Amino acid sequence: MSTAIRIKLSIMMFLEFFIWGAWFVTLGTYLLHNLNASGTQVGVAFLTQSIGAIVAPFIVGLIADRYFSAQKILGVLHLAGALLLWRASSSPDFNSFYPNILTYMILYMPTLALVNSIAFRQMQNPQKEFAQVRVLGTLGWIVAGLTIGWLNWEQTNALQATFLMAAGAAALLGVFSFTLPATPPVKSGQSSSLGDLLGLEAIGMLKNRSYLIFFLASIAICIPLAFYYGFTNPFLNEVGMKGAAAIQSMGQVSELLFMLAIPLFFSKLGVKKMLAIGMGAWVLRYIFFAYGNGGDNYWMLIAGIVLHGVCYDFFFVTGQIYTDNLAGERFKSSAQGFITLATYGVGMLIGTLLSGDIFDKNTLTGGAHDWRMIWLIPAAIAAVVLVLFLLFFRERNAAVATDSTEAPVAYGEASAVAPG
């Protein structure tokens, strides 16, 4: 891969995740403060991610893989997305906002797979080259958060500007996509079943008892994950943290650092301990949030944010590696699609609806919230999942990679869905 292509792919990754991070982190705060939405409506808004994740295989599998070059579809989707984000920024209420953001996420989620496809097709050695390009995506997410904090949009009630910033970046990536290396369809003329598109041909992996336990734990742990996505930014702003979106970007820095260390942890700990540490970190994070505040326990808020690297990498990325190695060559792609459908589809769907309902039930007189109860509930859910996992999961059935050459491949596959 030439230097010029590497630079183009890096810019593509940076913009791809800058767009998402520019509005997604502060979405809950924007809906609650600017559109006077309820907690349930916030949950429904974040549910668009799950809907997009479920629809994405159809767009990529039926269109990108068969009829049009990936870079052209990427450009069209982002240009359409720029228009939808602009419309969302000017929506006066939730009812007019929601159709725009729902349509946007249905168009955006497939682009996560498309940018990976474009990148992989240009690489001679993806195991070594992909991580160097993909890391720019995490940097884009971080820069978006720092920009929001620097411009003080949260404190000045100007979060509608986040959608305009994201729209501008989407328009830029839309135009830039047409300059990316040609990535023609790879399955032209082939047909696929519904099961192929959703990764259901890998369902036979559930016959492995250990993988079944991991699969169910993955769905269950996404329920507390939804609390983090939907309500962390409103929580931090309500307890008085200045520049919350910028400080939240410390979580992505943590994610990046732990990502680089995953091969070492694998060789020392193995799959079961890695997954258990990841789930345990979710419990600890929510306890920190439950008892943290803007005064003497401010450090707990920071610790809860920084734990993001352990929460995300040790469970989700480790799970992707575990899935990749257990699937074998025939089912690698379908297995990744299957676990993605289960987590960001089913698990997040349950979690977003539950978190919104719990938020509403713990709203106090005057608009404040019983944040301790809001955070202790997902902590308890994560703790129950952890205990059941430790009791029933057996590592002996898994063929797990323990050298550093395996991790970057799984890193790329895991990051096809989200930065964490």
CSV table of C-alpha atoms in Angstrom, one decimal:
chain,number,residue,atom,x,y,z
A,1,MET,CA,0.0,0.0,0.0
A,2,SER,CA,1.5,3.3,-1.0
A,3,THR,CA,1.8,6.3,1.3
A,4,ALA,CA,-0.7,8.3,-0.7
A,5,ILE,CA,-3.4,5.6,-0.3
A,6,ARG,CA,-2.6,5.2,3.4
A,7,ILE,CA,-3.1,8.9,3.9
A,8,LYS,CA,-6.4,8.8,2.0
A,9,LEU,CA,-7.6,5.8,4.1
A,10,SER,CA,-6.6,7.5,7.3
A,11,ILE,CA,-8.5,10.7,6.4
A,12,MET,CA,-11.5,8.5,5.6
A,13,MET,CA,-11.4,6.8,9.0
A,14,PHE,CA,-10.8,10.1,10.8
A,15,LEU,CA,-13.9,11.7,9.2
A,16,GLU,CA,-16.0,8.6,9.6
A,17,PHE,CA,-15.8,8.5,13.3
A,18,PHE,CA,-15.5,12.3,13.8
A,19,ILE,CA,-19.0,12.5,12.3
A,20,TRP,CA,-20.4,10.0,14.7
A,21,GLY,CA,-18.7,11.4,17.8
A,22,ALA,CA,-19.7,14.9,16.9
A,23,TRP,CA,-23.3,14.4,17.9
A,24,PHE,CA,-23.8,11.0,19.4
A,25,VAL,CA,-22.0,11.6,22.8
A,26,THR,CA,-24.2,14.6,23.6
A,27,LEU,CA,-27.4,13.4,22.1
A,28,GLY,CA,-29.0,12.6,25.4
A,29,THR,CA,-28.2,16.1,26.8
A,30,TYR,CA,-29.5,17.7,23.6
A,31,LEU,CA,-32.8,15.9,23.6
A,32,LEU,CA,-33.5,16.5,27.3
A,33,HIS,CA,-32.5,20.1,27.4
A,34,ASN,CA,-33.2,21.4,23.9
A,35,LEU,CA,-36.2,19.3,22.8
A,36,ASN,CA,-37.6,18.6,26.3
A,37,ALA,CA,-37.7,14.9,25.6
A,38,SER,CA,-38.5,12.2,28.1
A,39,GLY,CA,-36.0,9.5,29.1
A,40,THR,CA,-38.0,7.0,27.1
A,41,GLN,CA,-37.7,9.2,24.0
A,42,VAL,CA,-33.9,9.4,24.6
A,43,GLY,CA,-33.8,5.6,24.7
A,44,VAL,CA,-35.8,5.4,21.5
A,45,ALA,CA,-33.4,7.9,19.8
A,46,PHE,CA,-30.4,5.8,20.8
A,47,LEU,CA,-32.4,2.7,19.6
A,48,THR,CA,-31.8,4.0,16.0
A,49,GLN,CA,-28.3,2.6,16.3
A,50,SER,CA,-29.7,-0.9,16.8
A,51,ILE,CA,-32.1,-0.5,14.0
A,52,GLY,CA,-29.3,0.7,11.7
A,53,ALA,CA,-27.1,-2.2,12.8
A,54,ILE,CA,-29.9,-4.7,11.9
A,55,VAL,CA,-30.5,-3.0,8.5
A,56,ALA,CA,-26.8,-2.5,7.6
A,57,PRO,CA,-26.2,-6.1,6.4
A,58,PHE,CA,-29.0,-5.7,3.8
A,59,ILE,CA,-27.5,-2.5,2.4
A,60,VAL,CA,-24.0,-3.8,2.3
A,61,GLY,CA,-24.8,-7.4,1.3
A,62,LEU,CA,-27.5,-6.6,-1.3
A,63,ILE,CA,-26.0,-3.4,-2.8
A,64,ALA,CA,-22.4,-2.8,-2.1
A,65,ASP,CA,-21.2,-6.4,-2.5
A,66,ARG,CA,-23.1,-6.9,-5.8
A,67,TYR,CA,-23.8,-3.8,-7.8
A,68,PHE,CA,-21.8,-0.7,-7.0
A,69,SER,CA,-18.3,0.2,-5.9
A,70,ALA,CA,-18.0,0.6,-2.2
A,71,GLN,CA,-16.4,4.1,-2.3
A,72,LYS,CA,-19.3,5.4,-4.5
A,73,ILE,CA,-21.9,4.1,-2.1
A,74,LEU,CA,-20.0,5.5,0.8
A,75,GLY,CA,-20.1,8.9,-0.9
A,76,VAL,CA,-23.8,8.9,-1.6
A,77,LEU,CA,-24.7,7.7,1.9
A,78,HIS,CA,-22.7,10.4,3.5
A,79,LEU,CA,-24.0,13.2,1.3
A,80,ALA,CA,-27.5,12.1,2.1
A,81,GLY,CA,-26.6,11.9,5.7
A,82,ALA,CA,-25.3,15.4,5.7
A,83,LEU,CA,-28.7,16.6,4.6
A,84,LEU,CA,-30.5,14.6,7.3
A,85,LEU,CA,-28.2,15.9,10.0
A,86,TRP,CA,-28.8,19.4,8.9
A,87,ARG,CA,-32.6,18.8,9.0
A,88,ALA,CA,-32.2,17.3,12.5
A,89,SER,CA,-30.4,20.4,13.8
A,90,SER,CA,-33.4,22.5,12.9
A,91,SER,CA,-36.1,20.2,14.2
A,92,PRO,CA,-38.3,22.0,16.8
A,93,ASP,CA,-39.4,18.9,18.7
A,94,PHE,CA,-38.7,15.2,19.2
A,95,ASN,CA,-41.5,14.1,16.8
A,96,SER,CA,-39.9,16.0,13.9
A,97,PHE,CA,-36.4,15.2,15.0
A,98,TYR,CA,-36.8,11.4,15.3
A,99,PRO,CA,-37.6,10.5,11.6
A,100,ASN,CA,-34.4,12.4,10.5
A,101,ILE,CA,-32.1,10.7,13.0
A,102,LEU,CA,-33.7,7.3,12.3
A,103,THR,CA,-33.2,7.6,8.6
A,104,TYR,CA,-29.7,8.9,9.2
A,105,MET,CA,-28.6,5.9,11.3
A,106,ILE,CA,-30.1,3.5,8.8
A,107,LEU,CA,-27.8,5.1,6.2
A,108,TYR,CA,-24.8,5.7,8.5
A,109,MET,CA,-24.4,2.2,10.1
A,110,PRO,CA,-23.6,0.5,6.8
A,111,THR,CA,-20.8,3.0,6.2
A,112,LEU,CA,-18.9,1.4,9.1
A,113,ALA,CA,-18.6,-1.8,7.2
A,114,LEU,CA,-17.9,0.0,3.9
A,115,VAL,CA,-14.9,2.0,5.2
A,116,ASN,CA,-13.4,-1.3,6.5
A,117,SER,CA,-14.0,-3.0,3.2
A,118,ILE,CA,-12.4,-0.1,1.3
A,119,ALA,CA,-9.4,-0.2,3.6
A,120,PHE,CA,-8.9,-4.0,3.6
A,121,ARG,CA,-9.1,-4.2,-0.2
A,122,GLN,CA,-6.1,-1.9,-0.5
A,123,MET,CA,-3.8,-3.8,1.9
A,124,GLN,CA,-1.4,-6.5,1.2
A,125,ASN,CA,-0.9,-7.3,4.9
A,126,PRO,CA,-4.1,-6.2,6.8
A,127,GLN,CA,-2.8,-7.8,10.0
A,128,LYS,CA,0.0,-5.2,10.2
A,129,GLU,CA,-1.5,-2.3,8.2
A,130,PHE,CA,-5.1,-2.0,9.3
A,131,ALA,CA,-4.5,-0.9,12.9
A,132,GLN,CA,-2.3,1.9,11.7
A,133,VAL,CA,-5.2,3.3,9.6
A,134,ARG,CA,-8.1,2.4,12.0
A,135,VAL,CA,-6.5,4.3,14.9
A,136,LEU,CA,-7.3,7.5,13.1
A,137,GLY,CA,-11.0,6.7,13.6
A,138,THR,CA,-10.6,6.7,17.4
A,139,LEU,CA,-8.6,9.9,17.1
A,140,GLY,CA,-11.5,11.5,15.1
A,141,TRP,CA,-14.0,10.6,17.8
A,142,ILE,CA,-11.6,12.1,20.4
A,143,VAL,CA,-11.2,15.4,18.4
A,144,ALA,CA,-15.0,15.7,18.1
A,145,GLY,CA,-15.4,15.5,21.8
A,146,LEU,CA,-12.6,18.0,22.5
A,147,THR,CA,-14.0,20.4,20.0
A,148,ILE,CA,-17.4,20.4,21.7
A,149,GLY,CA,-15.7,21.0,25.0
A,150,TRP,CA,-13.5,23.7,23.7
A,151,LEU,CA,-16.4,25.6,22.1
A,152,ASN,CA,-18.4,25.2,25.4
A,153,TRP,CA,-21.6,24.1,23.5
A,154,GLU,CA,-22.9,22.1,26.5
A,155,GLN,CA,-22.8,25.0,29.0
A,156,THR,CA,-24.2,27.5,26.5
A,157,ASN,CA,-27.1,25.3,25.4
A,158,ALA,CA,-25.9,25.3,21.8
A,159,LEU,CA,-25.7,21.6,21.1
A,160,GLN,CA,-27.7,22.0,17.9
A,161,ALA,CA,-24.4,23.1,16.5
A,162,THR,CA,-23.1,19.5,17.0
A,163,PHE,CA,-25.4,18.3,14.2
A,164,LEU,CA,-24.3,21.1,11.9
A,165,MET,CA,-20.6,20.2,12.6
A,166,ALA,CA,-21.4,16.6,11.9
A,167,ALA,CA,-23.3,17.6,8.7
A,168,GLY,CA,-20.3,19.6,7.4
A,169,ALA,CA,-17.9,16.7,8.1
A,170,ALA,CA,-20.4,14.2,6.4
A,171,ALA,CA,-20.6,16.4,3.3
A,172,LEU,CA,-16.8,16.6,3.2
A,173,LEU,CA,-16.4,12.8,3.5
A,174,GLY,CA,-19.2,12.4,0.9
A,175,VAL,CA,-17.2,14.4,-1.7
A,176,PHE,CA,-13.9,12.9,-0.6
A,177,SER,CA,-15.2,9.3,-0.9
A,178,PHE,CA,-15.3,9.7,-4.7
A,179,THR,CA,-11.5,10.2,-4.7
A,180,LEU,CA,-10.8,7.0,-2.7
A,181,PRO,CA,-9.3,3.9,-4.4
A,182,ALA,CA,-11.7,2.0,-6.6
A,183,THR,CA,-13.4,-0.8,-4.6
A,184,PRO,CA,-15.6,-2.7,-7.1
A,185,PRO,CA,-18.2,-5.3,-5.9
A,186,VAL,CA,-16.8,-8.7,-5.1
A,187,LYS,CA,-20.0,-10.8,-5.4
A,188,SER,CA,-21.5,-9.5,-8.6
A,189,GLY,CA,-24.0,-12.0,-9.9
A,190,GLN,CA,-24.1,-14.1,-6.7
A,191,SER,CA,-27.1,-14.6,-4.6
A,192,SER,CA,-27.5,-14.7,-0.8
A,193,SER,CA,-30.2,-15.9,1.5
A,194,LEU,CA,-31.5,-13.9,4.4
A,195,GLY,CA,-29.5,-16.1,6.7
A,196,ASP,CA,-26.3,-15.3,4.8
A,197,LEU,CA,-26.9,-11.5,5.2
A,198,LEU,CA,-27.6,-11.7,8.9
A,199,GLY,CA,-24.7,-14.1,9.6
A,200,LEU,CA,-27.2,-16.8,10.6
A,201,GLU,CA,-25.2,-19.6,9.0
A,202,ALA,CA,-22.9,-19.3,12.0
A,203,ILE,CA,-25.7,-20.2,14.4
A,204,GLY,CA,-24.3,-23.7,14.6
A,205,MET,CA,-21.5,-22.2,16.8
A,206,LEU,CA,-24.1,-22.1,19.6
A,207,LYS,CA,-23.9,-25.9,19.9
A,208,ASN,CA,-20.6,-25.2,21.7
A,209,ARG,CA,-21.8,-24.7,25.3
A,210,SER,CA,-19.0,-22.2,26.1
A,211,TYR,CA,-19.8,-20.1,23.1
A,212,LEU,CA,-23.5,-20.2,23.9
A,213,ILE,CA,-22.7,-18.8,27.4
A,214,PHE,CA,-20.5,-16.1,25.9
A,215,PHE,CA,-23.2,-15.3,23.3
A,216,LEU,CA,-25.9,-14.8,25.9
A,217,ALA,CA,-23.6,-12.8,28.1
A,218,SER,CA,-22.8,-10.5,25.2
A,219,ILE,CA,-26.5,-9.8,24.7
A,220,ALA,CA,-27.0,-9.3,28.4
A,221,ILE,CA,-24.0,-7.0,29.0
A,222,CYS,CA,-25.3,-4.7,26.2
A,223,ILE,CA,-28.2,-3.8,28.4
A,224,PRO,CA,-26.1,-1.8,30.9
A,225,LEU,CA,-24.0,-0.6,28.0
A,226,ALA,CA,-27.1,1.3,26.7
A,227,PHE,CA,-27.3,3.2,30.0
A,228,TYR,CA,-23.8,4.5,29.3
A,229,TYR,CA,-24.5,5.6,25.8
A,230,GLY,CA,-27.8,7.3,26.6
A,231,PHE,CA,-27.3,9.0,29.9
A,232,THR,CA,-23.6,9.5,30.8
A,233,ASN,CA,-23.4,13.0,29.2
A,234,PRO,CA,-26.6,14.3,30.7
A,235,PHE,CA,-25.4,12.9,34.1
A,236,LEU,CA,-22.0,14.5,33.9
A,237,ASN,CA,-23.6,17.9,32.9
A,238,GLU,CA,-26.2,17.7,35.7
A,239,VAL,CA,-23.6,17.0,38.4
A,240,GLY,CA,-21.6,20.0,37.3
A,241,MET,CA,-18.7,18.7,35.1
A,242,LYS,CA,-17.4,21.4,32.8
A,243,GLY,CA,-16.7,20.3,29.2
A,244,ALA,CA,-18.2,16.9,29.8
A,245,ALA,CA,-18.0,15.8,26.2
A,246,ALA,CA,-14.3,16.7,26.1
A,247,ILE,CA,-13.6,14.8,29.3
A,248,GLN,CA,-15.5,11.8,28.0
A,249,SER,CA,-13.0,11.5,25.2
A,250,MET,CA,-10.6,10.2,27.9
A,251,GLY,CA,-12.5,7.0,27.5
A,252,GLN,CA,-11.5,6.7,23.9
A,253,VAL,CA,-7.9,7.4,24.8
A,254,SER,CA,-8.1,4.6,27.3
A,255,GLU,CA,-9.7,2.4,24.7
A,256,LEU,CA,-6.8,3.1,22.3
A,257,LEU,CA,-4.1,2.3,24.9
A,258,PHE,CA,-5.7,-0.9,26.1
A,259,MET,CA,-6.3,-2.0,22.5
A,260,LEU,CA,-2.5,-1.9,21.9
A,261,ALA,CA,-2.0,-4.0,25.0
A,262,ILE,CA,-4.5,-6.7,24.2
A,263,PRO,CA,-2.1,-9.2,22.6
A,264,LEU,CA,0.0,-9.1,25.9
A,265,PHE,CA,-3.1,-9.5,28.1
A,266,PHE,CA,-4.2,-12.5,25.9
A,267,SER,CA,-1.0,-14.3,26.4
A,268,LYS,CA,-1.1,-13.7,30.2
A,269,LEU,CA,-4.8,-14.1,31.1
A,270,GLY,CA,-6.7,-16.0,28.4
A,271,VAL,CA,-10.2,-15.6,27.2
A,272,LYS,CA,-12.2,-16.2,30.4
A,273,LYS,CA,-10.3,-13.9,32.6
A,274,MET,CA,-10.2,-11.2,29.9
A,275,LEU,CA,-14.0,-11.3,29.5
A,276,ALA,CA,-14.6,-11.4,33.2
A,277,ILE,CA,-12.4,-8.4,33.8
A,278,GLY,CA,-14.3,-6.5,31.1
A,279,MET,CA,-17.7,-7.3,32.8
A,280,GLY,CA,-16.3,-6.5,36.2
A,281,ALA,CA,-15.2,-3.1,34.9
A,282,TRP,CA,-18.8,-2.3,34.0
A,283,VAL,CA,-19.9,-3.0,37.5
A,284,LEU,CA,-17.1,-0.9,39.0
A,285,ARG,CA,-17.7,2.0,36.5
A,286,TYR,CA,-21.4,2.3,37.4
A,287,ILE,CA,-20.6,2.1,41.1
A,288,PHE,CA,-18.2,5.0,40.6
A,289,PHE,CA,-20.9,6.9,38.7
A,290,ALA,CA,-23.5,6.1,41.4
A,291,TYR,CA,-21.3,7.6,44.2
A,292,GLY,CA,-19.3,10.2,42.3
A,293,ASN,CA,-20.2,13.8,42.3
A,294,GLY,CA,-18.8,17.2,41.3
A,295,GLY,CA,-17.1,17.7,44.7
A,296,ASP,CA,-15.0,15.4,46.9
A,297,ASN,CA,-15.8,12.3,44.8
A,298,TYR,CA,-15.1,14.0,41.4
A,299,TRP,CA,-12.3,11.4,41.0
A,300,MET,CA,-14.9,8.7,40.7
A,301,LEU,CA,-16.4,10.3,37.7
A,302,ILE,CA,-13.0,10.5,36.0
A,303,ALA,CA,-12.2,6.9,37.0
A,304,GLY,CA,-15.6,5.7,35.6
A,305,ILE,CA,-14.8,7.4,32.3
A,306,VAL,CA,-11.2,6.1,32.1
A,307,LEU,CA,-12.5,2.5,32.7
A,308,HIS,CA,-14.0,2.6,29.3
A,309,GLY,CA,-10.9,1.1,27.8
A,310,VAL,CA,-11.2,-2.0,30.0
A,311,CYS,CA,-15.0,-2.2,29.7
A,312,TYR,CA,-15.0,-2.1,25.9
A,313,ASP,CA,-11.7,-3.8,24.9
A,314,PHE,CA,-11.6,-6.6,27.4
A,315,PHE,CA,-15.1,-7.7,26.7
A,316,PHE,CA,-16.2,-6.6,23.2
A,317,VAL,CA,-12.8,-6.8,21.4
A,318,THR,CA,-11.9,-10.0,23.2
A,319,GLY,CA,-15.2,-11.4,22.3
A,320,GLN,CA,-14.6,-10.6,18.6
A,321,ILE,CA,-11.2,-12.4,18.8
A,322,TYR,CA,-12.8,-15.4,20.6
A,323,THR,CA,-15.5,-15.6,17.9
A,324,ASP,CA,-13.0,-15.2,15.1
A,325,ASN,CA,-10.8,-18.1,16.3
A,326,LEU,CA,-13.7,-20.4,17.1
A,327,ALA,CA,-15.5,-19.8,13.8
A,328,GLY,CA,-12.9,-21.2,11.5
A,329,GLU,CA,-12.2,-19.9,8.0
A,330,ARG,CA,-15.6,-20.8,6.6
A,331,PHE,CA,-17.7,-18.9,9.0
A,332,LYS,CA,-15.5,-16.0,10.1
A,333,SER,CA,-17.5,-13.2,8.3
A,334,SER,CA,-20.9,-14.6,9.1
A,335,ALA,CA,-19.9,-15.2,12.8
A,336,GLN,CA,-18.9,-11.5,13.2
A,337,GLY,CA,-22.2,-10.5,11.6
A,338,PHE,CA,-24.0,-12.8,13.9
A,339,ILE,CA,-22.5,-11.5,17.1
A,340,THR,CA,-22.9,-7.9,15.9
A,341,LEU,CA,-26.6,-8.5,15.3
A,342,ALA,CA,-27.0,-10.0,18.8
A,343,THR,CA,-25.2,-7.3,20.6
A,344,TYR,CA,-25.9,-4.0,18.9
A,345,GLY,CA,-29.2,-5.3,17.6
A,346,VAL,CA,-30.9,-7.3,20.3
A,347,GLY,CA,-28.9,-6.4,23.4
A,348,MET,CA,-28.9,-2.7,22.8
A,349,LEU,CA,-32.5,-2.7,21.7
A,350,ILE,CA,-33.5,-4.1,25.2
A,351,GLY,CA,-31.1,-1.8,27.0
A,352,THR,CA,-32.2,1.4,25.3
A,353,LEU,CA,-35.8,0.8,26.1
A,354,LEU,CA,-35.1,-0.2,29.7
A,355,SER,CA,-32.7,2.6,30.4
A,356,GLY,CA,-35.1,5.3,29.2
A,357,ASP,CA,-37.9,3.9,31.4
A,358,ILE,CA,-35.7,3.8,34.5
A,359,PHE,CA,-34.5,7.3,33.8
A,360,ASP,CA,-38.1,8.6,33.7
A,361,LYS,CA,-39.0,6.7,36.9
A,362,ASN,CA,-36.1,8.3,38.8
A,363,THR,CA,-36.8,11.9,37.7
A,364,LEU,CA,-37.4,14.1,40.8
A,365,THR,CA,-39.4,17.2,41.3
A,366,GLY,CA,-37.8,20.2,39.6
A,367,GLY,CA,-36.2,18.1,36.9
A,368,ALA,CA,-33.3,16.6,38.9
A,369,HIS,CA,-32.7,12.9,38.9
A,370,ASP,CA,-31.8,10.1,41.4
A,371,TRP,CA,-28.6,9.2,39.6
A,372,ARG,CA,-27.5,6.8,42.3
A,373,MET,CA,-30.4,4.5,41.6
A,374,ILE,CA,-30.1,5.0,37.8
A,375,TRP,CA,-26.5,3.8,37.9
A,376,LEU,CA,-26.9,1.1,40.5
A,377,ILE,CA,-29.5,-0.8,38.4
A,378,PRO,CA,-27.1,-1.4,35.4
A,379,ALA,CA,-24.3,-2.1,37.9
A,380,ALA,CA,-26.5,-4.9,39.4
A,381,ILE,CA,-27.3,-6.2,35.9
A,382,ALA,CA,-23.7,-6.4,35.0
A,383,ALA,CA,-22.8,-8.1,38.3
A,384,VAL,CA,-25.4,-10.8,37.7
A,385,VAL,CA,-24.1,-11.4,34.2
A,386,LEU,CA,-20.6,-11.6,35.5
A,387,VAL,CA,-21.5,-14.2,38.2
A,388,LEU,CA,-23.4,-16.4,35.8
A,389,PHE,CA,-20.6,-16.2,33.3
A,390,LEU,CA,-18.0,-17.2,35.8
A,391,LEU,CA,-20.1,-20.1,36.9
A,392,PHE,CA,-20.9,-21.6,33.5
A,393,PHE,CA,-18.3,-20.5,31.0
A,394,ARG,CA,-15.5,-23.0,30.3
A,395,GLU,CA,-12.5,-21.9,28.3
A,396,ARG,CA,-11.2,-25.3,27.2
A,397,ASN,CA,-13.4,-25.5,24.1
A,398,ALA,CA,-12.0,-22.3,22.6
A,399,ALA,CA,-9.0,-22.1,20.2
A,400,VAL,CA,-7.7,-18.7,21.3
A,401,ALA,CA,-4.9,-16.7,19.7
A,402,THR,CA,-2.1,-15.8,22.1
A,403,ASP,CA,0.3,-14.0,19.8
A,404,SER,CA,0.2,-10.5,18.6
A,405,THR,CA,-0.3,-11.4,14.9
A,406,GLU,CA,-4.0,-12.3,15.6
A,407,ALA,CA,-5.2,-9.3,17.5
A,408,PRO,CA,-5.1,-6.7,14.8
A,409,VAL,CA,-7.3,-8.7,12.5
A,410,ALA,CA,-9.9,-9.1,15.2
A,411,TYR,CA,-9.5,-5.4,16.1
A,412,GLY,CA,-10.5,-4.5,12.6
A,413,GLU,CA,-13.5,-6.7,12.7
A,414,ALA,CA,-14.6,-5.5,16.1
A,415,SER,CA,-14.3,-1.9,15.0
A,416,ALA,CA,-16.6,-2.4,12.1
A,417,VAL,CA,-19.4,-1.6,14.5
A,418,ALA,CA,-18.4,1.1,16.9
A,419,PRO,CA,-15.5,2.8,18.5
A,420,GLY,CA,-16.8,1.8,21.9
